[in-house]
Amino acid sequence: MAVNDRSESAVRTFPVKPKLKPTTKKSTLTPESKYWKSYKPKQTQTLVSSITSLAFSPTSPHDFAATHSATVTIFSSQTLEPKSTIAAFKDTATSACFRYDGQLLAAGSYSGQIQVFDPKKRSALRRLQGHHRPVHFVSFPRVDKLHLFSGGDDAVVKYWDVLSQTEIHNLIGHKDYVRCGDGSPASDDMFITGSYDHTVRVWDVRVSDRGSMLSVNHGAPVEDVIYLPSGGLIATAGGNSVKIWDVIGGGKMLHSMESHNKTITSLCVGKFGKDENDFTNQYRILSVSLDGYLKVFDYSTLKITSSIRFPNSLMSVAFSPDCSTRVIGSSNGILYAGKRKTKENMESDKPEWGKYAGFGAIDEPEKRVLRPSYFRYFHRGQSEKPSKGDYLIMRPKRVKLAEHDKLLKKFHHKEALLSALRAKNPENIVAVMEELVSRKKLLKCVSNLGVDELGLLLRFLQKYSTLPRYAGMLIVLAKKVVENRIDDINGSDELKGCIRNLNRLIKEELRIQQSLQEIQGMISPLLKLAGRR
Amino acid sequence: MIRGGKSFVSSPPSFSNDAKKLLVCTGNTVSIFSTDTGLQVTELEGHTALVTSIIVEPAPTPASTILCYCWTSSLDGTIKYWDFSVSELMKTINIQLPIYSMVVPSFLAHKSENSEKLSDIYAYISVEDTKNEQNKQRNELSGKILKCNLSKSHLVPGVILSESKKPEKITISSTGKYIGIHEKRKIRIWEVPTKDLKNISPRKLKLSHTKNLSCIAFHPTDRILVAGDVTGRILIWRGFGDKTFAGSNLENEKLLKDEDEKPGVRGNGDADSCTTWHWHSSEVKVLSFSSEGVYLYSGGKEGVLVLWQLDTGKKVFLPRIGTPLLNFMSSPDPSLASVSCADNRIHILKMPRMEILKSISGIKLPSPVPEMFRGSCKDFVFDHTAGLVAVRTENYCIQFYSLFDDREISEVQVCERNHQPSDDVTMILNLVALSFEGSVMCTVETRMAEEGIGGFVTLKFWERGSQNNDFSLSTVIYEPHRDAGVSAVAFHPTRGMALSASYGGDFKVWVSNHEIQQNDRLIQRTRWACHAVGSYRKKPMTAAAFSNDGSVLAIAAETVITLWDPEKNVLVAVIGSTREPIENLSFIGDSNFLVSTSQGSNSQLSVWSMAKLSVSWSYKLHTEAIACSEKDSHFAVLVVLPESSKADVATSHSGAILLFNAGDPVPVASWFVAKAKGGGIAFIQRNRSLDDDMDENEGQVLLAYVNGEHEYAVFNPHGVEMQERKVRHTDSVSVTGPEVTGQIGYASIYGKLPEFKLEAGAESATLSERPWETIFSGPSHSLPPLTKLCSDFLESLLKKRTGTLI
């Protein structure tokens, strides 16, 4: 016959709770930003120097090439490990580009030479000489096996016949370095180039003699330009803005996105969708900048949907056509290659013996009759979900009581304080102290503590009493503890050490407070002036 | 006019004979509750002052338990006899002295000679002799115990059992043999004479103790008396009155023995022994024996009901009732009992297990406020639209009480802390404020520091959900004004904006911002964040109010009123000064007047004109509360009358409500009220359900007055008629409907005893449908011996089986 708690008694029990912390206004992830964050970058690869370009092979398995210093490295998109390295460059390699069938890879170089490789063989098949200055842009047209565009720092755009290594057209119009360009997804003959003369020009090789068909002025040296998948819109990057233009409608600017803080270095088109077959696939512009941010821009709603920060300046970005891989190259050679975890590749991780188990009919495991000899027998029906008409009776929630709560319930105040101190959770300790204060028992507890227990308390005070959250209470308490227990402290070297530490911390805190006040003194006249305006 | 909010626990309640009803003294009336549902069934109205005791006339035979007669006594000096099944007054006896307690011994005595002609019923009443007091002021013995013949409705002349300084509560043993009172450190016991002869005064004895006693109880069969004292001890005198009451034949032998050994008995108290139990840490308030006398129930300030085994002293507890216990009543049905608590709540207990079945709760009584918070505490606030009053309780809750229905609506636990009723107050709920439409609540609580450690103020915002009526916590702000206490909280009338003013000299404007989380489904939640901070010459801000359209914010900075634009947080104007700090501020409806009150030696009621920014008129009045109507320019003030003027009006009226028109210093109407100190008033909108029969003045508002003891009245301030209206009991139909007729113990086996008539030969025992289910339920002492039961039990099973076979 002891005191027994009844759930039906009139008053509920409340465990001692710490003060709530201010919650930061955490923006919960939208499904889209979750999607883009799901490309967990594996930062395994450190290449030699700045990664000037990245390109995915259009054919499965979508390997990708990265140009950095005088090499092109081809990575497997499955393992994200380098497969082969092509080092046949005299100077820094630029602008790697795959042909639409993935059979050829072209890359420019600072030497002005364009080389065409078989990605599997790593020896140059063709060398296209013609540019006199570094080539920063090389591209195959959409489904043309024979030709190539290029643009160089000599402000000339060239149209090449790859087979014969001859230049078919020299397209003149830019007045400064041509640094970027893209082939139209709608036509083999049309492409755009962007230049440091702030213009983006649209070319058509069929009417090459008349110069560019259209030119738009971005307003800053153009760092990258891409066609959006429809072929009617282009996106240009220069300075810290991305602008979207309607090239069919005569080069009208549709939108300007200025959310980067530094120069945008590269753009690419990414797809947002659960998988390839998802018809809700929507195209996004991915832009990277020297400020280290990757921003995802939804150009249908004209909104930035995601923004991810990387620790380095970013130089190049590419997104695999099957949406499985995203690669970002940084200026110090770190390659952030990330694969999205999909159900498919999680399943492929599993051993696949089911396939080889037998060609004959595999027995479906029969549903066995549950008998009391099975453990599941005792759990039958427990996971049953309530149907719609059922009236749910919730089981009353059990209040979880920590050890100090139980001790407080029994009015063992000192033991409760000690139990909290031993558990070492500062929030709970302060909560227990507050409860003791409201029972007017804290100082009594302090005076009853043994020497070892006092050490425990002093160490806690030393650690946390200058923390702003707890300072209001703990500093006063520390003072009282020292006042009340001065004899015990004098008697023990260990406690003296604690006090010394406490003293040091308090002095430090005083210094901090003083400098903060100085800063406040400096700021407050400014604020006054600002408020008067 | 609606009255309500009466205390349920001022006097002990009483069970009806069938234990289906509980009769509770509620102010001037007796309310009858159903023990099955815990809802009110009916009311007995007739007394004009507080009802002090109810005695249900016991049924003469077990079959006639449906008989519903009771005697009530009241401070208005009358004893009334009721048939409470139809709530009809049968008889009134006028004693002309306020009766504090009444017992009727003959109801309890088991009379075998019942078949004889009914003898007169005598009652012992404890009265305050007010006549005597008026004649000779010096005679302090005003409390008297008198004997009254209820049958012939007159006092028995010349019988004054005792005189004491003030009227005491009479305790009676359950056999009706002894009655006793406790007075300070003494207990006086009388033996009730079996033959009610006029001349014989009853034999009496005295017992004494070293501490003030708080309650006593008699053992039902033996001569054992228990008493509780203020320190929490329970004293047990065994064999009291051996000399005085017992037969004289034993006296000689006993005397010799008693002379040398009477362990524990003080003085020359007439008892065998006195033992002490000490478990309670503070005053024992409840002592009661179980009907057979094996167990003793005790309770006190700790809010724990303790069940003692009398012989061994072993204890069982019903812990954490949460408030001090005041009364314990056992019922004729051994499986029911009731406990009255100090928070105006009566718990109905399922007995052998001491499990709370139902709770009958009234409006929470005012909780004590420490001296330092006297000014900054507000006991209750009104919800104008819903006709609710939000009362702060001692265990850190807010009780919402409906003024129209006179019952509790809900309770919100504001602070999650275990309340120990016997502890000192170290944490207090200072302020409550409700937004205009009643959907947002703001509470301020203060934890007191222990020698400067760890005290802080917390401001909490609560939101009412769209469908359910419960408030949920929205935002917690610790130390909103650093160390300073919050003096006032006001809500913007239309927007999600609130203001808290502090004694520390600043005020903060809080705004709510909605945020919608789209996490699978829409979760909407509101956060309150600080919008602006302001101060005026570092003066303590003592009161605050928003104007009716929310465009102006008036904050009292001690003696001046500052007017602010709440949106831009710009000081617009400063008006006037009063002599004392302003305690209360309010804008008057749609007129451009502002009313302020200040308390102290130069207390003042001032009306300020906003057009001229100056005083319009003022009175020197001690104003407790202001209420301003929303629409027109009326306002009402609750004024505590000064001591000197009390001689003029009746002594019970300590205050007055004055109704003013803003521009005019002559009151439109006035009413005298009682217990105005700590009271409050408010204009509230007429409840929809009351409108149907009063629709000629629809849209009018009612004035609600809650006095210092949380009794209230709601009336139409403009109407001429002041007829008292019955509170409608909307659910009285469902209450009186299906009454559960479970049978227990003996009755479950044998059925109810038939009325014994001589010619009734045939046994008409109606077996209940399934006797084996209830056969063993009930406490063991009320069951027949097990050997007897067993055969019956088996038999009952057998009978059933043969029945189905044939």
XYZ file of C-alpha atoms in Angstrom, chain B residues 59-344:
286
model
C -35.826 6.875 4.279
C -37.699 5.017 7.024
C -37.564 1.766 5.108
C -35.037 0.609 2.505
C -37.706 0.560 -0.174
C -38.666 4.156 0.177
C -35.343 5.593 -0.923
C -37.102 7.566 -3.569
C -38.481 9.851 -0.886
C -36.837 13.212 -1.309
C -37.285 15.442 1.703
C -34.662 17.644 3.177
C -34.146 20.307 5.804
C -32.011 23.308 5.093
C -30.773 26.019 7.384
C -29.600 29.415 6.345
C -28.037 32.607 7.600
C -31.357 34.347 7.026
C -32.549 32.701 10.223
C -34.921 30.170 8.772
C -35.055 26.433 8.517
C -36.917 25.156 5.505
C -38.341 21.776 4.660
C -38.341 20.781 1.009
C -39.517 18.063 -1.279
C -36.585 18.238 -3.597
C -37.849 15.813 -6.194
C -40.253 18.481 -7.330
C -38.281 21.337 -5.731
C -41.167 22.457 -3.624
C -41.047 24.271 -0.299
C -43.094 22.460 2.345
C -42.457 24.307 5.568
C -40.522 27.231 6.985
C -39.422 27.664 10.575
C -38.257 31.125 11.466
C -35.613 31.189 14.171
C -34.685 34.842 13.525
C -31.049 34.198 14.258
C -28.505 33.389 11.575
C -27.936 29.650 11.644
C -24.394 28.509 10.973
C -24.851 24.816 11.428
C -27.627 22.352 12.073
C -27.742 18.672 12.982
C -30.706 16.416 13.523
C -29.715 13.467 15.735
C -32.977 11.599 15.478
C -32.529 11.016 11.744
C -29.427 9.035 12.405
C -30.514 6.988 15.364
C -31.677 3.545 14.393
C -35.087 3.397 15.856
C -36.773 0.113 16.133
C -39.934 1.653 17.510
C -40.524 3.361 14.217
C -43.890 1.811 13.934
C -45.004 3.802 16.896
C -46.311 7.225 16.461
C -43.711 9.625 15.148
C -42.066 11.475 17.925
C -41.060 15.048 17.466
C -37.911 15.754 15.547
C -35.385 17.844 17.376
C -32.506 19.693 15.756
C -29.465 21.282 17.308
C -28.538 24.537 15.675
C -25.542 26.757 16.028
C -26.575 30.373 15.813
C -25.088 33.778 16.190
C -27.002 35.748 18.757
C -27.180 39.080 16.983
C -29.780 40.535 19.314
C -27.637 39.914 22.274
C -24.731 41.589 20.570
C -26.607 44.737 19.919
C -27.629 45.042 23.505
C -24.306 44.547 25.169
C -21.352 44.991 22.941
C -18.939 43.783 25.534
C -20.349 40.292 25.731
C -18.338 38.459 23.141
C -20.032 35.117 23.520
C -22.349 35.444 20.597
C -22.238 31.890 19.317
C -24.860 29.627 20.823
C -26.079 26.135 20.317
C -29.809 25.843 20.649
C -32.301 23.042 20.364
C -35.215 23.319 18.045
C -38.313 21.248 17.679
C -38.711 20.861 13.958
C -42.065 19.114 14.088
C -43.680 21.856 16.066
C -41.462 24.559 14.520
C -40.291 26.368 17.585
C -37.156 26.580 19.662
C -37.050 24.497 22.761
C -37.007 27.175 25.406
C -34.246 27.368 27.912
C -31.893 24.923 26.277
C -28.607 26.595 25.519
C -25.961 23.931 25.264
C -23.030 26.236 25.016
C -21.910 29.721 24.364
C -18.817 30.545 22.418
C -17.192 33.569 20.880
C -18.404 32.788 17.438
C -20.793 30.196 16.084
C -19.098 26.830 15.607
C -19.819 23.980 13.306
C -21.606 21.120 15.028
C -20.351 17.634 14.289
C -22.546 14.646 14.922
C -21.713 10.988 15.216
C -23.245 8.795 12.589
C -25.483 7.081 15.115
C -26.740 10.407 16.302
C -25.654 9.675 19.840
C -23.143 12.423 20.335
C -22.715 15.899 19.030
C -19.604 17.974 19.391
C -17.996 21.250 18.568
C -14.411 22.316 18.541
C -13.425 25.714 19.714
C -9.790 26.759 19.581
C -7.997 24.051 21.568
C -11.017 22.436 23.164
C -13.585 19.942 22.112
C -16.985 19.843 23.750
C -19.120 16.759 23.420
C -22.675 16.191 24.439
C -24.584 12.986 24.598
C -27.886 13.404 22.912
C -30.616 12.216 25.267
C -32.545 9.346 23.857
C -35.765 10.553 25.321
C -36.310 14.046 24.169
C -37.437 15.482 27.407
C -37.393 19.159 27.818
C -35.901 19.461 31.219
C -32.961 17.143 31.060
C -29.982 18.947 29.708
C -27.625 16.555 27.948
C -24.536 15.228 29.642
C -21.339 16.799 28.373
C -17.583 16.563 28.535
C -14.522 18.497 27.404
C -11.289 17.398 25.814
C -8.344 19.640 25.241
C -5.258 19.807 23.116
C -2.249 22.073 22.832
C -2.862 23.254 19.297
C -5.843 24.834 17.636
C -8.162 22.183 16.356
C -9.615 22.300 12.909
C -12.074 19.414 12.634
C -13.471 16.482 14.556
C -15.232 13.226 13.729
C -16.978 10.535 15.739
C -16.552 6.835 15.254
C -19.807 5.286 14.066
C -19.977 2.523 16.668
C -17.286 2.843 19.304
C -16.615 5.748 21.586
C -13.709 7.017 19.517
C -13.217 10.625 18.630
C -10.692 11.902 16.131
C -9.657 15.505 15.708
C -7.323 17.260 13.360
C -5.287 20.268 14.312
C -3.676 23.127 12.412
C -0.267 21.509 12.396
C -1.488 18.433 10.568
C -1.744 16.025 13.487
C -4.663 13.674 13.851
C -5.555 12.899 17.459
C -7.508 9.813 18.362
C -9.230 9.625 21.712
C -10.436 6.158 22.441
C -13.132 5.507 24.927
C -14.084 9.080 25.567
C -16.730 9.692 28.125
C -16.331 6.431 29.949
C -17.031 8.227 33.157
C -19.518 10.745 31.961
C -21.622 8.827 29.530
C -21.223 5.183 30.454
C -23.465 3.565 32.938
C -22.669 4.206 36.570
C -22.401 0.528 37.471
C -18.970 0.224 35.926
C -17.797 3.484 37.218
C -16.136 2.373 40.386
C -13.844 -0.187 38.828
C -13.042 2.074 35.937
C -12.199 4.981 38.096
C -9.396 3.173 39.796
C -7.882 2.129 36.554
C -8.230 5.422 34.811
C -6.594 7.357 37.538
C -3.135 5.983 36.922
C -2.949 5.316 33.200
C -4.496 7.483 30.586
C -1.721 7.675 28.029
C -1.722 10.830 26.001
C -4.838 12.351 27.488
C -4.304 15.903 28.595
C -5.697 17.474 31.712
C -8.524 15.544 33.159
C -10.060 14.681 29.825
C -12.413 11.795 30.086
C -10.878 9.281 27.712
C -8.921 6.047 27.893
C -6.076 7.036 25.636
C -5.065 9.565 23.094
C -2.816 8.690 20.203
C -1.508 10.888 17.445
C -0.953 10.324 13.761
C 1.120 12.827 11.881
C 1.232 12.575 8.125
C -0.282 15.839 6.966
C 2.163 18.660 6.707
C -0.411 21.360 7.274
C -3.873 21.831 8.641
C -6.230 18.848 8.550
C -9.511 19.929 7.074
C -11.328 16.679 6.468
C -11.938 13.812 8.845
C -14.518 11.168 8.233
C -15.005 7.561 9.221
C -16.147 4.937 6.819
C -19.621 3.675 7.621
C -18.460 0.579 9.500
C -15.707 2.450 11.274
C -12.694 0.486 10.102
C -11.226 3.230 7.991
C -10.716 6.932 8.496
C -10.504 9.432 5.682
C -8.451 12.531 6.190
C -7.436 15.379 3.975
C -6.030 18.816 4.208
C -4.247 21.593 2.504
C -1.946 19.303 0.535
C -4.784 18.086 -1.621
C -4.240 14.421 -0.782
C -7.041 12.251 0.481
C -5.620 9.709 2.912
C -7.374 6.520 3.893
C -6.189 5.210 7.257
C -6.828 1.786 8.600
C -7.865 2.655 12.104
C -6.337 -0.324 13.863
C -2.987 -0.439 12.143
C -2.495 3.099 10.904
C -1.753 1.897 7.370
C -2.418 4.451 4.665
C -3.694 4.562 1.122
C -3.663 7.812 -0.824
C -5.544 9.608 -3.494
C -2.779 12.038 -4.355
C -2.613 15.200 -6.407
C -6.146 16.455 -6.225
C -4.393 19.756 -6.560
C -6.227 21.974 -4.133
C -6.976 21.937 -0.433
C -9.792 19.597 0.516
C -12.710 20.976 2.473
C -15.262 18.236 2.910
C -15.705 14.553 2.527
C -19.175 13.067 2.329
C -19.938 9.409 2.072
C -23.201 8.462 0.488
C -25.887 5.850 1.185
C -24.515 3.981 -1.799
C -21.250 2.549 -0.451
C -19.547 2.935 -3.801
C -19.936 6.688 -3.986
C -18.505 9.553 -2.022
C -17.802 13.164 -2.658
C -14.897 15.432 -1.902
C -15.250 19.212 -1.930
C -12.153 21.137 -2.895
C -11.167 24.693 -2.209
C -11.106 25.520 -5.904
C -14.893 25.336 -5.969
